Amino acid sequence: DAKTTQPPSMDCAEGRAANLPCNHSTISGNEYVYWYRQIHSQGPQYIIHGLKNNETNEMASLIITEDRKSSTLILPHATLRDTAVYYCIVRVENSGAGSYQLTFGKGTKLSVIP
Amino acid sequence: KAGVTQTPRYLIKTRGQQVTLSCSPISGHRSVSWYQQTPGQGLQFLFEYFSETQRNKGNFPGRFSGRQFSNSRSEMNVSTLELGDSALYLCASSLGQGAGQPQHFGDGTRLSIL
């Protein structure tokens, strides 16, 4: 399975863009990059995912490098409510059964500072 | 659209007892996965069900079992509870099993073993 590497923590000023990096240098061509976040005592919240192209939704943008070895999650205008642990996950097929479990690492703790 | 609903939210049991946790997926979602989250081990995959069949299983003992009903609702059972089973148990649902189908999580059941 492709593994991901994220910085353990980051700070961002409120109102500024938060750019969260993720390295996945062993990613294969059919493996998706997913981003989730988890606020204390809640379940992980899906943010965005992509395969090759950059993606944008109402929450964030996902920039994937051309070689797909790294990606960046961008929260355009961070608020205090964006303080959370952010997980970058490469989702792979398991056991040939068409099953794609999520394997969570330790993530990046983002602190949005007033 | 209602999200993933897990019941109960909190549960206290003693060693040796058994417990059943319930998960109602998002309407129309057919795949349900279960995860265990502890401070030491992080988020770990338990199993996945699709069309009432277990499609994938994580590295947990046989005391952990589950099932899925025809309406896609799922239950997870843990027998002979141990202190180490204290954790947040999370359920996630997705439309299908494909790698491009995001999983959406509930807020979990917090199980405490005394």
PDB file of C-alpha atoms in Angstrom:
ATOM      1  CA  ASP A   1       0.000   0.000   0.000  1.00  0.00           C
ATOM      2  CA  ALA A   2       1.144   3.517  -0.699  1.00  0.00           C
ATOM      3  CA  LYS A   3       2.033   5.296   2.510  1.00  0.00           C
ATOM      4  CA  THR A   4       1.598   8.982   3.266  1.00  0.00           C
ATOM      5  CA  THR A   5       3.799  11.427   5.148  1.00  0.00           C
ATOM      6  CA  GLN A   6       2.363  14.547   6.757  1.00  0.00           C
ATOM      7  CA  PRO A   7       3.835  17.134   9.136  1.00  0.00           C
ATOM      8  CA  PRO A   8       2.597  16.459  12.676  1.00  0.00           C
ATOM      9  CA  SER A   9       1.358  19.994  13.238  1.00  0.00           C
ATOM     10  CA  MET A  10       0.805  23.355  11.554  1.00  0.00           C
ATOM     11  CA  ASP A  11      -0.492  26.772  12.521  1.00  0.00           C
ATOM     12  CA  CYS A  12      -2.516  29.119  10.338  1.00  0.00           C
ATOM     13  CA  ALA A  13      -3.806  32.626  10.981  1.00  0.00           C
ATOM     14  CA  GLU A  14      -7.565  33.013  10.863  1.00  0.00           C
ATOM     15  CA  GLY A  15      -8.726  34.271   7.462  1.00  0.00           C
ATOM     16  CA  ARG A  16      -5.595  33.092   5.697  1.00  0.00           C
ATOM     17  CA  ALA A  17      -5.295  30.091   3.408  1.00  0.00           C
ATOM     18  CA  ALA A  18      -4.191  26.880   5.088  1.00  0.00           C
ATOM     19  CA  ASN A  19      -1.984  24.705   2.887  1.00  0.00           C
ATOM     20  CA  LEU A  20      -1.552  21.176   4.188  1.00  0.00           C
ATOM     21  CA  PRO A  21       1.082  19.058   2.386  1.00  0.00           C
ATOM     22  CA  CYS A  22       1.152  15.300   1.953  1.00  0.00           C
ATOM     23  CA  ASN A  23       3.791  13.067   0.412  1.00  0.00           C
ATOM     24  CA  HIS A  24       2.786   9.771  -1.179  1.00  0.00           C
ATOM     25  CA  SER A  25       5.806   8.902  -3.291  1.00  0.00           C
ATOM     26  CA  THR A  26       4.873   5.223  -3.776  1.00  0.00           C
ATOM     27  CA  ILE A  27       1.359   5.868  -5.032  1.00  0.00           C
ATOM     28  CA  SER A  28       0.166   3.719  -7.942  1.00  0.00           C
ATOM     29  CA  GLY A  29      -1.730   4.888 -10.968  1.00  0.00           C
ATOM     30  CA  ASN A  30      -5.157   3.710  -9.809  1.00  0.00           C
ATOM     31  CA  GLU A  31      -4.919   4.901  -6.207  1.00  0.00           C
ATOM     32  CA  TYR A  32      -6.989   7.844  -5.041  1.00  0.00           C
ATOM     33  CA  VAL A  33      -5.856  10.520  -2.599  1.00  0.00           C
ATOM     34  CA  TYR A  34      -8.426  11.275   0.096  1.00  0.00           C
ATOM     35  CA  TRP A  35      -8.534  13.958   2.750  1.00  0.00           C
ATOM     36  CA  TYR A  36     -10.512  13.731   5.968  1.00  0.00           C
ATOM     37  CA  ARG A  37     -10.482  15.797   9.125  1.00  0.00           C
ATOM     38  CA  GLN A  38     -11.472  14.989  12.659  1.00  0.00           C
ATOM     39  CA  ILE A  39     -12.529  17.405  15.320  1.00  0.00           C
ATOM     40  CA  HIS A  40     -12.239  16.125  18.858  1.00  0.00           C
ATOM     41  CA  SER A  41     -14.998  13.703  19.878  1.00  0.00           C
ATOM     42  CA  GLN A  42     -16.530  13.605  16.390  1.00  0.00           C
ATOM     43  CA  GLY A  43     -16.175  11.117  13.556  1.00  0.00           C
ATOM     44  CA  PRO A  44     -13.843  11.874  10.636  1.00  0.00           C
ATOM     45  CA  GLN A  45     -15.370  14.245   8.118  1.00  0.00           C
ATOM     46  CA  TYR A  46     -14.820  13.671   4.414  1.00  0.00           C
ATOM     47  CA  ILE A  47     -13.316  16.726   2.718  1.00  0.00           C
ATOM     48  CA  ILE A  48     -12.250  15.889  -0.830  1.00  0.00           C
ATOM     49  CA  HIS A  49     -10.594  13.258  -3.001  1.00  0.00           C
ATOM     50  CA  GLY A  50      -8.867  13.039  -6.347  1.00  0.00           C
ATOM     51  CA  LEU A  51      -7.055  10.723  -8.720  1.00  0.00           C
ATOM     52  CA  LYS A  52      -4.977  12.801 -11.131  1.00  0.00           C
ATOM     53  CA  ASN A  53      -6.611  16.175 -11.632  1.00  0.00           C
ATOM     54  CA  ASN A  54      -6.912  19.018  -9.185  1.00  0.00           C
ATOM     55  CA  GLU A  55     -10.278  19.108  -7.454  1.00  0.00           C
ATOM     56  CA  THR A  56     -12.325  21.800  -5.749  1.00  0.00           C
ATOM     57  CA  ASN A  57     -15.505  21.691  -3.713  1.00  0.00           C
ATOM     58  CA  GLU A  58     -17.269  23.942  -1.251  1.00  0.00           C
ATOM     59  CA  MET A  59     -14.868  23.021   1.521  1.00  0.00           C
ATOM     60  CA  ALA A  60     -11.417  22.910  -0.049  1.00  0.00           C
ATOM     61  CA  SER A  61      -9.167  22.462  -3.046  1.00  0.00           C
ATOM     62  CA  LEU A  62      -6.883  19.515  -3.698  1.00  0.00           C
ATOM     63  CA  ILE A  63      -3.740  20.055  -5.740  1.00  0.00           C
ATOM     64  CA  ILE A  64      -2.008  16.877  -6.951  1.00  0.00           C
ATOM     65  CA  THR A  65       1.428  17.158  -8.531  1.00  0.00           C
ATOM     66  CA  GLU A  66       1.856  15.909 -12.069  1.00  0.00           C
ATOM     67  CA  ASP A  67       3.913  12.893 -10.934  1.00  0.00           C
ATOM     68  CA  ARG A  68       1.250  12.236  -8.215  1.00  0.00           C
ATOM     69  CA  LYS A  69       3.926  11.821  -5.559  1.00  0.00           C
ATOM     70  CA  SER A  70       2.545  14.617  -3.411  1.00  0.00           C
ATOM     71  CA  SER A  71      -0.552  16.698  -2.883  1.00  0.00           C
ATOM     72  CA  THR A  72      -1.704  19.788  -1.023  1.00  0.00           C
ATOM     73  CA  LEU A  73      -5.044  20.426   0.630  1.00  0.00           C
ATOM     74  CA  ILE A  74      -5.987  24.102   0.578  1.00  0.00           C
ATOM     75  CA  LEU A  75      -8.560  25.652   2.906  1.00  0.00           C
ATOM     76  CA  PRO A  76      -8.949  29.062   1.266  1.00  0.00           C
ATOM     77  CA  HIS A  77     -10.032  31.109   4.284  1.00  0.00           C
ATOM     78  CA  ALA A  78      -9.342  29.258   7.509  1.00  0.00           C
ATOM     79  CA  THR A  79     -11.663  29.816  10.468  1.00  0.00           C
ATOM     80  CA  LEU A  80     -11.356  28.738  14.084  1.00  0.00           C
ATOM     81  CA  ARG A  81     -13.745  25.900  13.324  1.00  0.00           C
ATOM     82  CA  ASP A  82     -11.177  24.439  10.914  1.00  0.00           C
ATOM     83  CA  THR A  83      -8.945  23.531  13.866  1.00  0.00           C
ATOM     84  CA  ALA A  84      -8.748  19.741  13.603  1.00  0.00           C
ATOM     85  CA  VAL A  85      -6.527  16.799  12.723  1.00  0.00           C
ATOM     86  CA  TYR A  86      -6.295  16.413   8.954  1.00  0.00           C
ATOM     87  CA  TYR A  87      -5.639  13.006   7.435  1.00  0.00           C
ATOM     88  CA  CYS A  88      -4.238  12.376   3.968  1.00  0.00           C
ATOM     89  CA  ILE A  89      -5.025   8.833   2.825  1.00  0.00           C
ATOM     90  CA  VAL A  90      -4.172   6.860  -0.266  1.00  0.00           C
ATOM     91  CA  ARG A  91      -6.997   4.455  -0.865  1.00  0.00           C
ATOM     92  CA  VAL A  92      -6.098   1.102  -2.324  1.00  0.00           C
ATOM     93  CA  GLU A  93      -7.981  -2.029  -3.230  1.00  0.00           C
ATOM     94  CA  ASN A  94      -7.730  -4.814  -0.682  1.00  0.00           C
ATOM     95  CA  SER A  95      -7.776  -8.561  -1.104  1.00  0.00           C
ATOM     96  CA  GLY A  96      -9.069  -8.437  -4.639  1.00  0.00           C
ATOM     97  CA  ALA A  97     -12.611  -8.285  -3.376  1.00  0.00           C
ATOM     98  CA  GLY A  98     -13.229  -4.794  -4.615  1.00  0.00           C
ATOM     99  CA  SER A  99     -12.959  -3.501  -1.065  1.00  0.00           C
ATOM    100  CA  TYR A 100     -11.202  -0.219  -0.359  1.00  0.00           C
ATOM    101  CA  GLN A 101     -10.629   0.341   3.315  1.00  0.00           C
ATOM    102  CA  LEU A 102      -9.213   3.608   4.581  1.00  0.00           C
ATOM    103  CA  THR A 103      -5.857   3.371   6.363  1.00  0.00           C
ATOM    104  CA  PHE A 104      -5.382   6.370   8.630  1.00  0.00           C
ATOM    105  CA  GLY A 105      -1.963   7.666   9.684  1.00  0.00           C
ATOM    106  CA  LYS A 106      -1.326  10.199  12.429  1.00  0.00           C
ATOM    107  CA  GLY A 107      -2.354  13.207  10.333  1.00  0.00           C
ATOM    108  CA  THR A 108      -1.549  16.888  10.753  1.00  0.00           C
ATOM    109  CA  LYS A 109      -2.939  18.826  13.676  1.00  0.00           C
ATOM    110  CA  LEU A 110      -3.956  22.193  12.248  1.00  0.00           C
ATOM    111  CA  SER A 111      -4.393  25.014  14.719  1.00  0.00           C
ATOM    112  CA  VAL A 112      -6.107  28.145  13.399  1.00  0.00           C
ATOM    113  CA  ILE A 113      -4.928  31.131  15.412  1.00  0.00           C
ATOM    114  CA  PRO A 114      -7.179  34.199  15.963  1.00  0.00           C
TER     115      PRO A 114
ATOM    116  CA  LYS B   1     -30.109  14.174   3.821  1.00  0.00           C
ATOM    117  CA  ALA B   2     -29.489  12.519   7.175  1.00  0.00           C
ATOM    118  CA  GLY B   3     -25.955  11.408   7.904  1.00  0.00           C
ATOM    119  CA  VAL B   4     -24.689   8.154   9.340  1.00  0.00           C
ATOM    120  CA  THR B   5     -26.401   7.439  12.659  1.00  0.00           C
ATOM    121  CA  GLN B   6     -24.780   5.358  15.347  1.00  0.00           C
ATOM    122  CA  THR B   7     -26.456   4.194  18.516  1.00  0.00           C
ATOM    123  CA  PRO B   8     -25.898   4.361  21.363  1.00  0.00           C
ATOM    124  CA  ARG B   9     -23.463   7.289  21.608  1.00  0.00           C
ATOM    125  CA  TYR B  10     -22.041   6.120  24.923  1.00  0.00           C
ATOM    126  CA  LEU B  11     -21.918   2.726  26.560  1.00  0.00           C
ATOM    127  CA  ILE B  12     -20.386   1.403  29.748  1.00  0.00           C
ATOM    128  CA  LYS B  13     -19.837  -2.321  30.180  1.00  0.00           C
ATOM    129  CA  THR B  14     -17.807  -4.603  32.419  1.00  0.00           C
ATOM    130  CA  ARG B  15     -15.241  -7.204  31.475  1.00  0.00           C
ATOM    131  CA  GLY B  16     -16.692 -10.435  30.137  1.00  0.00           C
ATOM    132  CA  GLN B  17     -19.933  -8.896  28.926  1.00  0.00           C
ATOM    133  CA  GLN B  18     -20.903  -8.549  25.297  1.00  0.00           C
ATOM    134  CA  VAL B  19     -22.145  -5.527  23.404  1.00  0.00           C
ATOM    135  CA  THR B  20     -23.973  -4.750  20.176  1.00  0.00           C
ATOM    136  CA  LEU B  21     -23.537  -1.440  18.384  1.00  0.00           C
ATOM    137  CA  SER B  22     -25.821  -0.208  15.653  1.00  0.00           C
ATOM    138  CA  CYS B  23     -25.236   1.819  12.501  1.00  0.00           C
ATOM    139  CA  SER B  24     -27.762   3.291  10.080  1.00  0.00           C
ATOM    140  CA  PRO B  25     -26.045   4.379   6.859  1.00  0.00           C
ATOM    141  CA  ILE B  26     -26.924   7.333   4.694  1.00  0.00           C
ATOM    142  CA  SER B  27     -30.026   6.549   2.655  1.00  0.00           C
ATOM    143  CA  GLY B  28     -29.047   4.742  -0.560  1.00  0.00           C
ATOM    144  CA  HIS B  29     -25.613   3.742   0.687  1.00  0.00           C
ATOM    145  CA  ARG B  30     -24.968   0.015   0.456  1.00  0.00           C
ATOM    146  CA  SER B  31     -21.469  -0.334   1.871  1.00  0.00           C
ATOM    147  CA  VAL B  32     -20.830  -0.098   5.603  1.00  0.00           C
ATOM    148  CA  SER B  33     -17.417  -0.217   7.257  1.00  0.00           C
ATOM    149  CA  TRP B  34     -16.488  -0.296  10.931  1.00  0.00           C
ATOM    150  CA  TYR B  35     -13.387   1.204  12.541  1.00  0.00           C
ATOM    151  CA  GLN B  36     -11.954   1.263  16.049  1.00  0.00           C
ATOM    152  CA  GLN B  37     -10.206   4.386  17.312  1.00  0.00           C
ATOM    153  CA  THR B  38      -7.975   4.450  20.387  1.00  0.00           C
ATOM    154  CA  PRO B  39      -5.391   7.037  21.490  1.00  0.00           C
ATOM    155  CA  GLY B  40      -2.577   4.515  21.171  1.00  0.00           C
ATOM    156  CA  GLN B  41      -3.446   2.767  17.893  1.00  0.00           C
ATOM    157  CA  GLY B  42      -5.356   5.487  16.077  1.00  0.00           C
ATOM    158  CA  LEU B  43      -8.046   4.507  13.591  1.00  0.00           C
ATOM    159  CA  GLN B  44      -8.010   0.820  12.671  1.00  0.00           C
ATOM    160  CA  PHE B  45     -10.225  -0.964  10.159  1.00  0.00           C
ATOM    161  CA  LEU B  46     -12.452  -3.709  11.552  1.00  0.00           C
ATOM    162  CA  PHE B  47     -14.572  -4.939   8.639  1.00  0.00           C
ATOM    163  CA  GLU B  48     -16.676  -3.948   5.658  1.00  0.00           C
ATOM    164  CA  TYR B  49     -20.074  -5.154   4.537  1.00  0.00           C
ATOM    165  CA  PHE B  50     -21.713  -4.812   1.164  1.00  0.00           C
ATOM    166  CA  SER B  51     -25.024  -6.391   0.166  1.00  0.00           C
ATOM    167  CA  GLU B  52     -25.197  -8.242   3.487  1.00  0.00           C
ATOM    168  CA  THR B  53     -21.821  -9.925   2.892  1.00  0.00           C
ATOM    169  CA  GLN B  54     -18.575  -9.269   4.688  1.00  0.00           C
ATOM    170  CA  ARG B  55     -16.145  -8.217   1.955  1.00  0.00           C
ATOM    171  CA  ASN B  56     -13.062  -7.380   3.964  1.00  0.00           C
ATOM    172  CA  LYS B  57     -11.805  -7.885   7.490  1.00  0.00           C
ATOM    173  CA  GLY B  58      -9.099  -6.211   9.517  1.00  0.00           C
ATOM    174  CA  ASN B  59      -6.706  -7.789  11.980  1.00  0.00           C
ATOM    175  CA  PHE B  60      -8.994  -8.194  14.983  1.00  0.00           C
ATOM    176  CA  PRO B  61      -9.849 -11.324  17.010  1.00  0.00           C
ATOM    177  CA  GLY B  62     -12.964 -13.334  16.354  1.00  0.00           C
ATOM    178  CA  ARG B  63     -14.667 -11.702  19.351  1.00  0.00           C
ATOM    179  CA  PHE B  64     -15.409  -8.859  16.960  1.00  0.00           C
ATOM    180  CA  SER B  65     -18.158  -9.667  14.503  1.00  0.00           C
ATOM    181  CA  GLY B  66     -20.749  -7.879  12.480  1.00  0.00           C
ATOM    182  CA  ARG B  67     -23.617  -8.210  10.114  1.00  0.00           C
ATOM    183  CA  GLN B  68     -25.564  -6.180   7.612  1.00  0.00           C
ATOM    184  CA  PHE B  69     -29.275  -6.316   7.008  1.00  0.00           C
ATOM    185  CA  SER B  70     -31.191  -6.073   3.754  1.00  0.00           C
ATOM    186  CA  ASN B  71     -31.866  -2.367   4.386  1.00  0.00           C
ATOM    187  CA  SER B  72     -28.067  -1.826   4.677  1.00  0.00           C
ATOM    188  CA  ARG B  73     -28.230  -1.145   8.408  1.00  0.00           C
ATOM    189  CA  SER B  74     -25.378  -2.819  10.226  1.00  0.00           C
ATOM    190  CA  GLU B  75     -24.586  -4.083  13.688  1.00  0.00           C
ATOM    191  CA  MET B  76     -21.282  -4.852  15.310  1.00  0.00           C
ATOM    192  CA  ASN B  77     -20.930  -7.253  18.197  1.00  0.00           C
ATOM    193  CA  VAL B  78     -18.063  -7.673  20.633  1.00  0.00           C
ATOM    194  CA  SER B  79     -18.156 -10.651  22.965  1.00  0.00           C
ATOM    195  CA  THR B  80     -16.201 -11.339  26.141  1.00  0.00           C
ATOM    196  CA  LEU B  81     -15.241  -7.712  26.531  1.00  0.00           C
ATOM    197  CA  GLU B  82     -11.723  -6.823  27.648  1.00  0.00           C
ATOM    198  CA  LEU B  83     -10.399  -3.592  29.116  1.00  0.00           C
ATOM    199  CA  GLY B  84      -8.503  -2.970  25.880  1.00  0.00           C
ATOM    200  CA  ASP B  85     -11.758  -2.845  23.940  1.00  0.00           C
ATOM    201  CA  SER B  86     -12.439   0.596  25.380  1.00  0.00           C
ATOM    202  CA  ALA B  87     -12.510   2.786  22.302  1.00  0.00           C
ATOM    203  CA  LEU B  88     -14.520   4.935  19.951  1.00  0.00           C
ATOM    204  CA  TYR B  89     -16.213   2.679  17.396  1.00  0.00           C
ATOM    205  CA  LEU B  90     -16.938   4.389  14.112  1.00  0.00           C
ATOM    206  CA  CYS B  91     -19.187   3.364  11.285  1.00  0.00           C
ATOM    207  CA  ALA B  92     -18.803   4.705   7.752  1.00  0.00           C
ATOM    208  CA  SER B  93     -21.044   4.270   4.738  1.00  0.00           C
ATOM    209  CA  SER B  94     -20.574   4.758   1.015  1.00  0.00           C
ATOM    210  CA  LEU B  95     -22.681   4.321  -2.091  1.00  0.00           C
ATOM    211  CA  GLY B  96     -20.607   1.400  -3.298  1.00  0.00           C
ATOM    212  CA  GLN B  97     -17.260  -0.237  -2.825  1.00  0.00           C
ATOM    213  CA  GLY B  98     -15.283   1.546  -5.507  1.00  0.00           C
ATOM    214  CA  ALA B  99     -12.104   3.398  -4.598  1.00  0.00           C
ATOM    215  CA  GLY B 100     -13.651   6.615  -5.869  1.00  0.00           C
ATOM    216  CA  GLN B 101     -16.631   6.373  -3.515  1.00  0.00           C
ATOM    217  CA  PRO B 102     -16.005   8.448  -0.373  1.00  0.00           C
ATOM    218  CA  GLN B 103     -16.891   6.966   2.985  1.00  0.00           C
ATOM    219  CA  HIS B 104     -18.935   9.134   5.337  1.00  0.00           C
ATOM    220  CA  PHE B 105     -18.549   8.599   9.051  1.00  0.00           C
ATOM    221  CA  GLY B 106     -20.931   8.778  11.961  1.00  0.00           C
ATOM    222  CA  ASP B 107     -19.893  10.299  15.283  1.00  0.00           C
ATOM    223  CA  GLY B 108     -19.287   6.899  16.796  1.00  0.00           C
ATOM    224  CA  THR B 109     -20.137   4.946  19.899  1.00  0.00           C
ATOM    225  CA  ARG B 110     -17.804   5.498  22.814  1.00  0.00           C
ATOM    226  CA  LEU B 111     -17.447   2.201  24.654  1.00  0.00           C
ATOM    227  CA  SER B 112     -15.922   2.127  28.111  1.00  0.00           C
ATOM    228  CA  ILE B 113     -15.041  -1.150  29.808  1.00  0.00           C
ATOM    229  CA  LEU B 114     -14.809  -1.209  33.601  1.00  0.00           C
TER     230      LEU B 114
END
